[in-house]
Tab-separated table of C-alpha atoms in Angstrom:
chain	number	residue	atom	x	y	z
A	1055	UNK	CA	-0.448	-0.172	0.132
A	1056	UNK	CA	1.509	3.487	-0.704
A	1057	UNK	CA	0.313	6.492	0.836
A	1058	UNK	CA	0.990	9.449	-0.973
A	1059	UNK	CA	0.982	12.931	1.934
A	1060	UNK	CA	2.166	16.093	0.147
A	1061	UNK	CA	1.237	19.870	0.864
A	1062	UNK	CA	-1.544	21.129	-1.611
A	1063	UNK	CA	-1.296	23.992	-3.276
A	1064	UNK	CA	-2.846	26.902	-2.777
A	1065	UNK	CA	-2.501	30.636	-4.382
A	1066	UNK	CA	-2.655	32.231	-1.449
A	1067	UNK	CA	0.574	30.492	0.297
A	1068	UNK	CA	-1.109	27.995	2.461
A	1069	UNK	CA	-0.491	24.199	2.422
A	1070	UNK	CA	-2.888	21.923	3.083
A	1071	UNK	CA	-2.136	17.995	3.266
A	1072	UNK	CA	-3.772	15.576	0.811
A	1073	UNK	CA	-2.974	12.014	0.871
A	1074	UNK	CA	-3.497	9.725	-2.413
A	1075	UNK	CA	-3.443	6.140	-0.803
A	1076	UNK	CA	-2.676	4.087	-4.659
A	1077	UNK	CA	-2.834	0.608	-3.388
A	1078	UNK	CA	-6.765	1.624	-2.006
A	1079	UNK	CA	-9.447	-0.426	-3.180
A	1080	UNK	CA	-11.824	2.963	-2.919
A	1081	UNK	CA	-10.981	5.562	-6.403
A	1082	UNK	CA	-8.356	8.498	-6.725
A	1083	UNK	CA	-11.431	10.356	-7.934
A	1084	UNK	CA	-13.637	9.027	-4.303
A	1085	UNK	CA	-10.275	9.792	-2.264
A	1086	UNK	CA	-10.010	12.975	-3.840
A	1087	UNK	CA	-13.806	14.014	-2.913
A	1088	UNK	CA	-13.260	12.585	0.803
A	1089	UNK	CA	-10.862	14.776	1.517
A	1090	UNK	CA	-12.621	18.005	-0.231
A	1091	UNK	CA	-15.680	17.091	2.426
A	1092	UNK	CA	-13.431	16.492	5.795
A	1093	UNK	CA	-11.511	19.629	4.985
A	1094	UNK	CA	-14.239	21.793	4.405
A	1095	UNK	CA	-16.705	20.947	6.806
A	1096	UNK	CA	-13.997	21.116	10.049
A	1097	UNK	CA	-13.651	24.643	8.736
A	1098	UNK	CA	-9.386	24.608	7.092
A	1099	UNK	CA	-11.211	25.363	4.425
A	1100	UNK	CA	-13.350	28.329	4.260
A	1101	UNK	CA	-17.180	29.113	1.980
A	1102	UNK	CA	-16.098	30.946	-1.638
A	1103	UNK	CA	-12.208	30.266	-0.610
A	1104	UNK	CA	-10.570	29.251	-3.949
A	1105	UNK	CA	-9.565	25.427	-4.382
A	1106	UNK	CA	-6.147	24.091	-6.409
A	1107	UNK	CA	-7.117	24.545	-10.144
A	1108	UNK	CA	-7.544	21.309	-11.919
A	1109	UNK	CA	-4.704	21.550	-14.063
A	1110	UNK	CA	-2.228	22.678	-10.386
A	1111	UNK	CA	-4.242	19.670	-8.437
A	1112	UNK	CA	-2.905	16.719	-11.337
A	1113	UNK	CA	0.692	17.711	-11.451
A	1114	UNK	CA	0.783	18.606	-8.041
A	1115	UNK	CA	-0.254	15.171	-7.085
A	1116	UNK	CA	0.916	13.447	-9.852
A	1117	UNK	CA	-2.138	11.814	-11.141
A	1118	UNK	CA	-4.377	12.934	-14.417
A	1119	UNK	CA	-6.089	16.166	-14.286
A	1120	UNK	CA	-9.122	14.062	-15.237
A	1121	UNK	CA	-9.331	12.643	-11.948
A	1122	UNK	CA	-9.235	15.448	-10.024
A	1123	UNK	CA	-11.850	17.054	-12.724
A	1124	UNK	CA	-14.141	14.010	-11.416
A	1125	UNK	CA	-13.626	14.424	-7.837
A	1126	UNK	CA	-14.524	18.464	-8.839
A	1127	UNK	CA	-17.718	17.537	-11.063
A	1128	UNK	CA	-18.838	15.498	-7.244
A	1129	UNK	CA	-18.063	17.655	-5.002
A	1130	UNK	CA	-19.874	20.111	-7.630
A	1131	UNK	CA	-22.488	18.317	-7.269
A	1132	UNK	CA	-23.000	17.801	-3.544
A	1133	UNK	CA	-23.064	21.130	-2.977
A	1134	UNK	CA	-19.278	21.982	-1.700
A	1135	UNK	CA	-17.801	23.683	-4.639
A	1136	UNK	CA	-19.043	25.846	-6.571
A	1137	UNK	CA	-17.569	26.470	-10.660
A	1138	UNK	CA	-17.976	29.299	-12.827
A	1139	UNK	CA	-16.807	30.587	-15.429
A	1140	UNK	CA	-13.876	32.302	-15.920
A	1141	UNK	CA	-13.303	32.447	-12.188
A	1142	UNK	CA	-11.164	30.075	-10.570
A	1143	UNK	CA	-13.471	26.716	-8.603
A	1144	UNK	CA	-14.297	27.888	-4.807
A	1145	UNK	CA	-16.114	26.612	-1.654
A	1146	UNK	CA	-19.431	27.228	-2.043
A	1147	UNK	CA	-19.911	30.586	-0.141
A	1148	UNK	CA	-23.446	29.248	0.329
A	1149	UNK	CA	-22.487	26.284	2.092
A	1150	UNK	CA	-25.546	25.413	4.901
A	1151	UNK	CA	-25.524	25.781	8.899
A	1152	UNK	CA	-26.037	22.133	8.716
A	1153	UNK	CA	-21.654	21.462	8.309
A	1154	UNK	CA	-21.514	23.798	11.567
A	1155	UNK	CA	-20.268	26.693	12.825
A	1156	UNK	CA	-16.256	25.356	12.456
A	1157	UNK	CA	-17.137	26.092	8.649
A	1158	UNK	CA	-17.734	29.265	9.052
A	1159	UNK	CA	-14.800	32.006	8.323
A	1160	UNK	CA	-13.906	33.243	11.643
A	1161	UNK	CA	-13.113	36.757	10.724
A	1162	UNK	CA	-10.500	38.899	12.430
A	1163	UNK	CA	-11.203	41.877	14.948
A	1164	UNK	CA	-11.779	45.008	13.363
A	1165	UNK	CA	-9.410	47.633	14.569
A	1166	UNK	CA	-10.422	50.728	14.000
A	1167	UNK	CA	-8.161	53.032	11.734
A	1168	UNK	CA	-8.791	56.466	14.259
A	1169	UNK	CA	-9.784	56.572	17.865
A	1170	UNK	CA	-13.626	57.810	18.243
A	1171	UNK	CA	-13.733	61.736	18.374
A	1172	UNK	CA	-15.835	62.063	20.304
A	1173	UNK	CA	-14.370	60.625	24.225
A	1174	UNK	CA	-12.324	63.470	25.897
A	1175	UNK	CA	-10.021	62.196	27.692
A	1176	UNK	CA	-9.136	63.314	31.448
A	1177	UNK	CA	-7.454	61.255	32.538
A	1178	UNK	CA	-3.945	61.887	34.151
A	1179	UNK	CA	-1.363	60.151	31.557
A	1180	UNK	CA	-3.984	59.789	28.513
A	1181	UNK	CA	-5.587	61.759	25.955
A	1182	UNK	CA	-2.950	65.080	23.784
A	1183	UNK	CA	-2.425	65.229	20.688
A	1184	UNK	CA	-1.774	61.397	18.945
A	1185	UNK	CA	2.010	60.846	17.612
A	1186	UNK	CA	0.847	58.917	15.202
A	1187	UNK	CA	-1.131	61.395	13.056
A	1188	UNK	CA	2.011	63.845	13.271
A	1189	UNK	CA	4.183	64.787	10.417
A	1190	UNK	CA	7.793	64.930	12.390
A	1191	UNK	CA	7.194	61.229	14.282
A	1192	UNK	CA	5.366	59.652	10.808
A	1193	UNK	CA	8.425	60.925	8.690
A	1194	UNK	CA	10.636	59.334	11.298
A	1195	UNK	CA	9.470	56.352	11.043
A	1196	UNK	CA	9.754	56.059	7.144
A	1197	UNK	CA	13.732	57.157	7.419
A	1198	UNK	CA	13.553	54.203	9.686
A	1199	UNK	CA	12.189	51.686	7.347
A	1200	UNK	CA	15.333	52.749	4.818
A	1201	UNK	CA	17.458	53.223	7.819
A	1202	UNK	CA	20.070	49.996	8.798
A	1203	UNK	CA	20.166	49.588	12.858
A	1204	UNK	CA	23.317	47.763	11.782
A	1205	UNK	CA	23.374	44.881	14.717
A	1206	UNK	CA	21.198	44.450	17.842
A	1207	UNK	CA	22.051	45.555	21.208
A	1208	UNK	CA	20.647	43.674	23.687
A	1209	UNK	CA	20.766	47.472	25.566
A	1210	UNK	CA	19.141	49.159	22.899
A	1211	UNK	CA	20.836	50.776	19.599
A	1212	UNK	CA	22.970	53.254	19.932
A	1213	UNK	CA	21.917	55.939	18.246
A	1214	UNK	CA	18.724	56.272	20.066
A	1215	UNK	CA	20.367	55.565	23.925
A	1216	UNK	CA	22.625	58.474	22.206
A	1217	UNK	CA	18.501	60.264	21.443
A	1218	UNK	CA	18.018	59.739	24.978
A	1219	UNK	CA	21.032	60.667	26.611
A	1220	UNK	CA	20.924	64.127	24.619
A	1221	UNK	CA	17.189	64.768	25.202
A	1222	UNK	CA	17.985	64.747	29.093
A	1223	UNK	CA	20.474	66.709	28.863
A	1224	UNK	CA	18.919	69.657	26.486
A	1225	UNK	CA	15.392	69.396	28.951
A	1226	UNK	CA	15.776	68.120	32.226
A	1227	UNK	CA	19.785	69.020	32.941
A	1228	UNK	CA	20.844	65.709	33.326
A	1229	UNK	CA	24.201	63.948	32.102
A	1230	UNK	CA	24.094	60.581	31.151
A	1231	UNK	CA	26.333	58.761	29.295
A	1232	UNK	CA	24.648	56.637	26.513
A	1233	UNK	CA	26.110	53.560	27.652
A	1234	UNK	CA	24.526	54.292	30.965
A	1235	UNK	CA	20.776	54.329	28.931
A	1236	UNK	CA	19.323	50.596	28.869
A	1237	UNK	CA	15.726	50.713	26.882
A	1238	UNK	CA	12.569	49.326	28.079
A	1239	UNK	CA	9.225	49.269	26.245
A	1240	UNK	CA	8.083	51.112	29.536
A	1241	UNK	CA	7.624	51.885	33.432
A	1242	UNK	CA	6.348	48.492	34.264
A	1243	UNK	CA	8.464	46.969	31.710
A	1244	UNK	CA	11.335	48.436	33.383
A	1245	UNK	CA	10.379	47.612	36.793
A	1246	UNK	CA	10.108	44.075	36.170
A	1247	UNK	CA	13.223	43.905	34.023
A	1248	UNK	CA	14.269	44.893	37.871
A	1249	UNK	CA	12.865	42.152	39.371
A	1250	UNK	CA	14.259	39.709	37.609
A	1251	UNK	CA	17.607	41.482	37.778
A	1252	UNK	CA	17.816	40.042	41.453
A	1253	UNK	CA	15.880	43.131	43.374
A	1254	UNK	CA	14.126	41.023	46.488
A	1255	UNK	CA	11.707	42.527	49.586
A	1256	UNK	CA	8.749	44.320	49.805
A	1257	UNK	CA	8.740	47.854	48.025
A	1258	UNK	CA	7.639	50.563	49.290
A	1259	UNK	CA	4.882	52.003	47.885
A	1260	UNK	CA	3.296	55.965	48.278
A	1261	UNK	CA	0.721	56.277	49.498
A	1262	UNK	CA	-1.333	58.141	47.615
A	1263	UNK	CA	0.222	57.115	44.883
A	1264	UNK	CA	-0.093	57.205	41.030
A	1265	UNK	CA	-1.605	53.986	40.706
A	1266	UNK	CA	-0.302	52.845	37.350
A	1267	UNK	CA	3.119	50.972	38.046
A	1268	UNK	CA	1.796	49.037	41.320
A	1269	UNK	CA	-0.368	47.130	38.801
A	1270	UNK	CA	3.203	45.372	37.732
A	1271	UNK	CA	3.743	44.815	41.523
A	1272	UNK	CA	0.659	42.936	41.820
A	1273	UNK	CA	4.029	39.027	42.949
A	1274	UNK	CA	5.312	41.804	45.440
A	1275	UNK	CA	4.830	42.976	49.188
A	1276	UNK	CA	3.891	46.451	48.904
A	1277	UNK	CA	4.212	48.303	52.033
A	1278	UNK	CA	2.414	51.620	51.754
A	1279	UNK	CA	3.800	55.293	53.266
A	1280	UNK	CA	1.956	57.735	53.923
A	1281	UNK	CA	3.198	60.806	51.325
A	1282	UNK	CA	-0.298	62.970	51.769
A	1283	UNK	CA	1.082	65.939	53.520
A	1284	UNK	CA	4.664	64.935	51.721
A	1285	UNK	CA	7.722	63.113	52.819
A	1286	UNK	CA	6.996	62.130	55.728
A	1287	UNK	CA	9.945	60.995	57.590
A	1288	UNK	CA	8.823	60.089	60.851
A	1289	UNK	CA	7.366	57.777	57.803
A	1290	UNK	CA	10.358	56.572	55.849
A	1291	UNK	CA	11.922	54.884	58.986
A	1292	UNK	CA	8.800	53.066	60.160
A	1293	UNK	CA	9.343	51.347	56.895
A	1294	UNK	CA	13.092	51.026	55.993
A	1295	UNK	CA	13.350	47.323	58.594
A	1296	UNK	CA	10.976	46.089	56.174
A	1297	UNK	CA	11.467	47.029	52.244
A	1298	UNK	CA	14.798	46.602	50.220
A	1299	UNK	CA	13.030	49.016	47.835
A	1300	UNK	CA	10.917	52.246	47.542
A	1301	UNK	CA	9.073	53.448	44.443
A	1302	UNK	CA	8.590	57.690	44.508
A	1303	UNK	CA	7.391	60.246	42.076
A	1304	UNK	CA	8.766	62.490	43.246
A	1305	UNK	CA	8.694	65.015	40.320
A	1306	UNK	CA	4.621	64.374	39.903
A	1307	UNK	CA	3.208	63.624	43.519
A	1308	UNK	CA	-0.631	62.056	43.141
A	1309	UNK	CA	-2.571	63.340	43.019
A	1310	UNK	CA	-2.431	67.176	42.208
A	1311	UNK	CA	0.768	66.342	40.549
A	1312	UNK	CA	3.471	68.905	43.057
A	1313	UNK	CA	6.989	68.153	43.444
A	1314	UNK	CA	8.695	66.697	46.151
A	1315	UNK	CA	11.849	69.871	47.290
A	1316	UNK	CA	14.815	70.068	47.028
A	1317	UNK	CA	15.702	69.431	50.671
A	1318	UNK	CA	13.360	66.379	50.728
A	1319	UNK	CA	15.407	64.298	47.880
A	1320	UNK	CA	18.500	64.822	49.543
A	1321	UNK	CA	17.114	63.675	52.783
A	1322	UNK	CA	15.236	61.054	50.452
A	1323	UNK	CA	18.633	59.674	49.309
A	1324	UNK	CA	20.795	60.111	52.973
A	1325	UNK	CA	18.088	57.575	54.112
A	1326	UNK	CA	17.881	55.621	51.653
A	1327	UNK	CA	22.349	54.858	51.898
A	1328	UNK	CA	21.832	54.654	55.156
A	1329	UNK	CA	19.784	51.696	55.478
A	1330	UNK	CA	20.177	50.223	51.945
A	1331	UNK	CA	17.153	50.917	50.876
A	1332	UNK	CA	17.200	51.057	46.614
A	1333	UNK	CA	15.716	54.191	45.621
A	1334	UNK	CA	13.469	53.675	41.789
A	1335	UNK	CA	12.562	57.041	40.858
A	1336	UNK	CA	9.676	56.844	38.636
A	1337	UNK	CA	9.792	59.902	36.522
A	1338	UNK	CA	6.326	59.960	35.306
A	1339	UNK	CA	4.852	63.019	33.255
A	1340	UNK	CA	8.197	65.296	33.911
A	1341	UNK	CA	8.473	66.240	30.854
A	1342	UNK	CA	4.758	67.662	30.993
A	1343	UNK	CA	6.293	70.500	33.904
A	1344	UNK	CA	5.289	73.952	30.938
A	1345	UNK	CA	5.305	76.165	33.778
A	1346	UNK	CA	8.065	75.379	36.762
A	1347	UNK	CA	11.651	75.432	36.822
A	1348	UNK	CA	12.701	71.044	36.036
A	1349	UNK	CA	13.918	70.412	39.639
A	1350	UNK	CA	17.783	68.263	39.546
A	1351	UNK	CA	16.118	63.953	38.939
A	1352	UNK	CA	17.721	62.139	42.205
A	1353	UNK	CA	19.415	59.698	39.534
A	1354	UNK	CA	21.238	63.626	39.408
A	1355	UNK	CA	21.541	64.612	43.207
A	1356	UNK	CA	22.320	60.811	43.818
A	1357	UNK	CA	26.082	61.309	41.453
A	1358	UNK	CA	26.017	65.568	42.403
A	1359	UNK	CA	26.574	64.061	45.621
A	1360	UNK	CA	28.448	61.794	46.269
A	1361	UNK	CA	25.664	59.806	48.565
A	1362	UNK	CA	25.957	56.166	49.196
A	1363	UNK	CA	22.636	55.254	47.630
A	1364	UNK	CA	21.542	53.304	44.680
A	1365	UNK	CA	19.567	55.583	42.327
A	1366	UNK	CA	17.292	53.505	39.234
A	1367	UNK	CA	15.512	56.209	36.919
A	1368	UNK	CA	13.002	54.806	35.468
A	1369	UNK	CA	11.830	56.744	32.767
A	1370	UNK	CA	9.314	56.807	29.868
A	1371	UNK	CA	7.705	59.139	26.897
A	1372	UNK	CA	4.092	57.057	26.993
A	1373	UNK	CA	3.008	59.960	28.585
A	1374	UNK	CA	4.010	62.188	25.313
A	1375	UNK	CA	4.056	59.665	22.541
A	1376	UNK	CA	0.652	57.775	24.496
A	1377	UNK	CA	0.434	53.963	24.963
A	1378	UNK	CA	0.907	53.323	21.424
A	1379	UNK	CA	3.967	53.981	21.827
A	1380	UNK	CA	5.700	51.640	24.196
A	1381	UNK	CA	8.989	52.560	24.937
A	1382	UNK	CA	11.283	54.362	27.874
A	1383	UNK	CA	14.749	53.482	29.553
A	1384	UNK	CA	16.424	52.785	32.760
A	1385	UNK	CA	19.127	54.887	34.121
A	1386	UNK	CA	20.696	53.755	37.014
A	1387	UNK	CA	23.845	54.880	40.348
A	1388	UNK	CA	25.361	52.560	41.711
A	1389	UNK	CA	25.956	48.032	41.584
A	1390	UNK	CA	22.040	47.322	40.555
A	1391	UNK	CA	23.660	48.782	36.935
A	1392	UNK	CA	25.696	45.937	36.394
A	1393	UNK	CA	22.816	43.368	37.403
A	1394	UNK	CA	20.224	45.464	34.929
A	1395	UNK	CA	22.659	44.887	32.236
A	1396	UNK	CA	23.308	41.751	32.109
A	1397	UNK	CA	19.725	41.078	32.983
A	1398	UNK	CA	18.692	43.082	29.639
A	1399	UNK	CA	21.676	41.340	27.327
A	1400	UNK	CA	20.377	37.654	28.624
A	1401	UNK	CA	16.115	38.786	27.958
A	1402	UNK	CA	16.652	40.802	24.311
A	1403	UNK	CA	16.209	43.721	23.158
A	1404	UNK	CA	12.716	45.697	24.613
A	1405	UNK	CA	11.616	46.772	20.882
A	1406	UNK	CA	11.819	46.434	17.390
A	1407	UNK	CA	15.458	48.094	16.467
A	1408	UNK	CA	13.359	49.539	13.524
A	1409	UNK	CA	10.900	51.510	15.745
A	1410	UNK	CA	14.329	52.087	18.473
A	1411	UNK	CA	15.587	54.306	15.495
A	1412	UNK	CA	11.740	55.902	14.488
A	1413	UNK	CA	12.729	57.372	18.263
A	1414	UNK	CA	15.934	58.577	17.878
A	1415	UNK	CA	15.076	60.111	14.216
A	1416	UNK	CA	12.324	61.743	16.181
A	1417	UNK	CA	14.334	63.168	19.160
A	1418	UNK	CA	17.505	64.352	17.267
A	1419	UNK	CA	15.654	66.408	14.591
A	1420	UNK	CA	13.167	68.021	17.565
A	1421	UNK	CA	10.465	66.756	16.892
A	1422	UNK	CA	9.453	65.597	21.137
A	1423	UNK	CA	10.836	69.330	21.818
A	1424	UNK	CA	8.033	70.592	19.625
A	1425	UNK	CA	6.002	68.619	21.218
A	1426	UNK	CA	6.458	69.781	24.326
A	1427	UNK	CA	6.562	73.010	23.316
A	1428	UNK	CA	2.727	72.730	22.407
A	1429	UNK	CA	2.059	71.017	25.722
A	1430	UNK	CA	2.767	74.368	27.324
A	1431	UNK	CA	0.478	76.381	24.777
A	1432	UNK	CA	-1.882	73.910	25.704
A	1433	UNK	CA	-1.810	74.043	29.481
A	1434	UNK	CA	-1.430	77.761	28.938
A	1435	UNK	CA	-5.045	77.478	27.246
A	1436	UNK	CA	-6.300	74.949	30.088
A	1437	UNK	CA	-5.535	77.469	32.611
A	1438	UNK	CA	-7.137	80.692	30.708
A	1439	UNK	CA	-10.516	78.229	30.232
A	1440	UNK	CA	-10.787	77.197	33.959
A	1441	UNK	CA	-10.530	80.503	35.049
A	1442	UNK	CA	-12.997	81.353	32.476
A	1443	UNK	CA	-15.424	78.627	33.145
A	1444	UNK	CA	-15.048	79.596	36.741
A	1445	UNK	CA	-15.965	77.834	40.922
A	1446	UNK	CA	-16.343	74.271	40.885
A	1447	UNK	CA	-18.406	73.340	43.565
A	1448	UNK	CA	-14.929	71.085	45.840
A	1449	UNK	CA	-11.794	71.423	42.537
A	1450	UNK	CA	-8.218	72.051	44.828
A	1451	UNK	CA	-5.934	73.242	41.679
A	1452	UNK	CA	-2.707	72.843	43.959
A	1453	UNK	CA	-0.545	70.923	40.669
A	1454	UNK	CA	-0.482	69.567	36.988
A	1455	UNK	CA	-4.346	68.001	37.347
A	1456	UNK	CA	-7.805	69.150	39.015
A	1457	UNK	CA	-8.752	66.819	42.297
A	1458	UNK	CA	-12.793	67.189	43.319
A	1459	UNK	CA	-13.377	65.700	46.394
A	1460	UNK	CA	-16.360	63.750	46.827
A	1461	UNK	CA	-17.933	60.949	49.189
A	1462	UNK	CA	-17.979	57.505	47.368
A	1463	UNK	CA	-21.160	57.356	45.935
A	1464	UNK	CA	-21.196	60.947	44.341
A	1465	UNK	CA	-17.762	59.679	43.020
A	1466	UNK	CA	-19.358	56.580	41.309
A	1467	UNK	CA	-21.826	58.605	40.489
A	1468	UNK	CA	-19.674	61.565	38.688
A	1469	UNK	CA	-17.141	58.748	36.964
A	1470	UNK	CA	-20.682	57.585	35.176
A	1471	UNK	CA	-22.383	60.625	34.411
A	1472	UNK	CA	-19.303	61.536	32.383
A	1473	UNK	CA	-18.758	58.358	31.325
A	1474	UNK	CA	-22.172	58.675	29.274
A	1475	UNK	CA	-21.196	62.448	28.093
A	1476	UNK	CA	-18.357	61.004	26.668
A	1477	UNK	CA	-15.531	62.340	29.009
A	1478	UNK	CA	-12.874	60.264	31.200
A	1479	UNK	CA	-11.541	61.687	34.429
A	1480	UNK	CA	-9.432	58.958	36.919
A	1481	UNK	CA	-10.823	58.093	40.481
A	1482	UNK	CA	-9.128	59.692	43.577
A	1483	UNK	CA	-9.556	56.001	44.649
A	1484	UNK	CA	-7.016	54.509	43.617
A	1485	UNK	CA	-3.940	56.224	44.067
A	1486	UNK	CA	-4.631	54.307	47.744
A	1487	UNK	CA	-3.390	51.402	48.776
A	1488	UNK	CA	-5.882	49.271	51.302
A	1489	UNK	CA	-8.915	50.528	52.475
A	1490	UNK	CA	-8.051	52.912	55.249
A	1491	UNK	CA	-8.231	56.705	54.965
A	1492	UNK	CA	-9.208	56.453	51.313
A	1493	UNK	CA	-10.069	59.328	50.261
A	1494	UNK	CA	-12.951	60.045	47.219
A	1495	UNK	CA	-13.169	61.583	43.686
A	1496	UNK	CA	-12.508	62.020	40.316
A	1497	UNK	CA	-8.860	63.788	39.208
A	1498	UNK	CA	-8.558	65.461	36.038
A	1499	UNK	CA	-5.723	66.184	33.463
A	1500	UNK	CA	-7.098	69.490	32.241
A	1501	UNK	CA	-4.217	69.659	29.590
A	1502	UNK	CA	-5.092	66.219	27.799
A	1503	UNK	CA	-7.250	69.077	24.895
A	1504	UNK	CA	-7.853	72.022	22.826
A	1505	UNK	CA	-9.527	74.550	24.756
A	1506	UNK	CA	-12.763	74.259	22.702
A	1507	UNK	CA	-13.393	70.704	24.146
A	1508	UNK	CA	-11.783	71.506	27.262
A	1509	UNK	CA	-14.653	74.119	28.073
A	1510	UNK	CA	-17.253	72.122	27.432
A	1511	UNK	CA	-15.761	68.831	29.487
A	1512	UNK	CA	-15.190	72.174	32.765
A	1513	UNK	CA	-18.555	73.232	31.426
A	1514	UNK	CA	-20.416	69.411	32.149
A	1515	UNK	CA	-17.912	68.589	35.262
A	1516	UNK	CA	-19.504	71.884	36.583
A	1517	UNK	CA	-23.101	71.676	36.471
A	1518	UNK	CA	-22.753	67.814	37.120
A	1519	UNK	CA	-20.880	68.648	40.720
A	1520	UNK	CA	-23.306	72.048	41.507
A	1521	UNK	CA	-26.718	72.205	43.830
A	1522	UNK	CA	-29.380	71.596	42.179
A	1523	UNK	CA	-30.727	75.640	41.791
A	1524	UNK	CA	-27.081	76.647	41.007
A	1525	UNK	CA	-27.084	73.391	37.467
A	1526	UNK	CA	-30.128	75.066	36.374
A	1527	UNK	CA	-28.945	78.683	36.665
A	1528	UNK	CA	-25.879	76.851	34.314
A	1529	UNK	CA	-28.071	74.985	32.336
A	1530	UNK	CA	-29.966	78.344	31.124
A	1531	UNK	CA	-26.557	79.729	30.574
A	1532	UNK	CA	-25.272	77.410	28.607
A	1533	UNK	CA	-28.245	77.328	26.329
A	1534	UNK	CA	-28.094	80.815	26.351
A	1535	UNK	CA	-24.184	80.431	24.961
A	1536	UNK	CA	-24.805	77.653	21.997
A	1537	UNK	CA	-27.511	80.194	21.330
A	1538	UNK	CA	-25.535	83.520	20.947
A	1539	UNK	CA	-22.871	80.886	18.786
């Protein structure tokens, strides 16, 4: 008995197994019919897909063309295949449901080319104009496709590391050698790289604190320390024997986006050196400090002051370029540097060398600096809009974000009602670890959108937080404004 199994030729480049048993008592046309019935009924071949021509099939299997035509004719009679003049023989597009759902073609998920325009995203870390539409970024991406990135460096392509070092020098005043930059696919990837490199023990986290990085540490013991009134040294002393590292956000403390003063930064580094605690500096949203002088990073201070604290600076471009462009970097001071480099080398590059080349081109051409300048203008315009809208009940504006404190029920109602109107805001309670002393409300990043959009969103927030009498008055005023427009 001779059974021949070979992939079936397909115009689309897909190969399917066809078995021919030349020693079988079953005629060859019947064998082909049985094979095609199975392929179609099990969903391997989909309705309306073409099958190979009789000429190609006969040449491929080494059988006569008449044998294949006989099989195809039988499959046509049975309703499995259809033939049309001047068109390929195809699987019947109208196969009955009796063949089962498995025979139905599975359509790829629909992916919108553009995000819905009606959504106003005021969540910190989201929103802003999409870099994928920005000519400078698109040009950098096109250029990267024509550029040979060279040998793959798992720590990051040399051009990308150099461009990030220059970016830190020009925008942050941070002096770092390109060889000290390790690329990541964002802040969470940087944290996971730290853990993989041998970071052990519990992790101290700010309470309240930006919830993003905590989601990357769910498998670690987290020890919250209170920063509701700024850096509390007694809190640091309390957690010192309990933790091996602390994650801090000195450039954007949740929820208001305030900055940790330099003197407290120095004391934090001294405490870390004395207690042998690694400091993980999450530089989230640092480039968005559009109005104030840039404060030295903890990494800068540790190097310039010569303190013995180990610091890992976790940087990301996700805030500026959105999470669709997941890119970031680490720079480290102390013995941890070598461990991180070894681990990154073992794991390989964090993301595509082609994207690294695009990021390098975008940074080097000044595209990111111009984007930050647009952000500054947007924030100035947002401040003007906030003043124009007037009082919003419960609003506190102490930093780069707006906070409205309420009880738990009203916070949930506000988020739901705003979402129903296409306005997304963050939960204030999400910044607290555990259940004790949690404060409820909403958090808004008002510089995420252009002034006209922000004006309408803030008017909506104003009405939803107002008393019944105030809401009626504001509604009438809004109707008058619309009529005037």
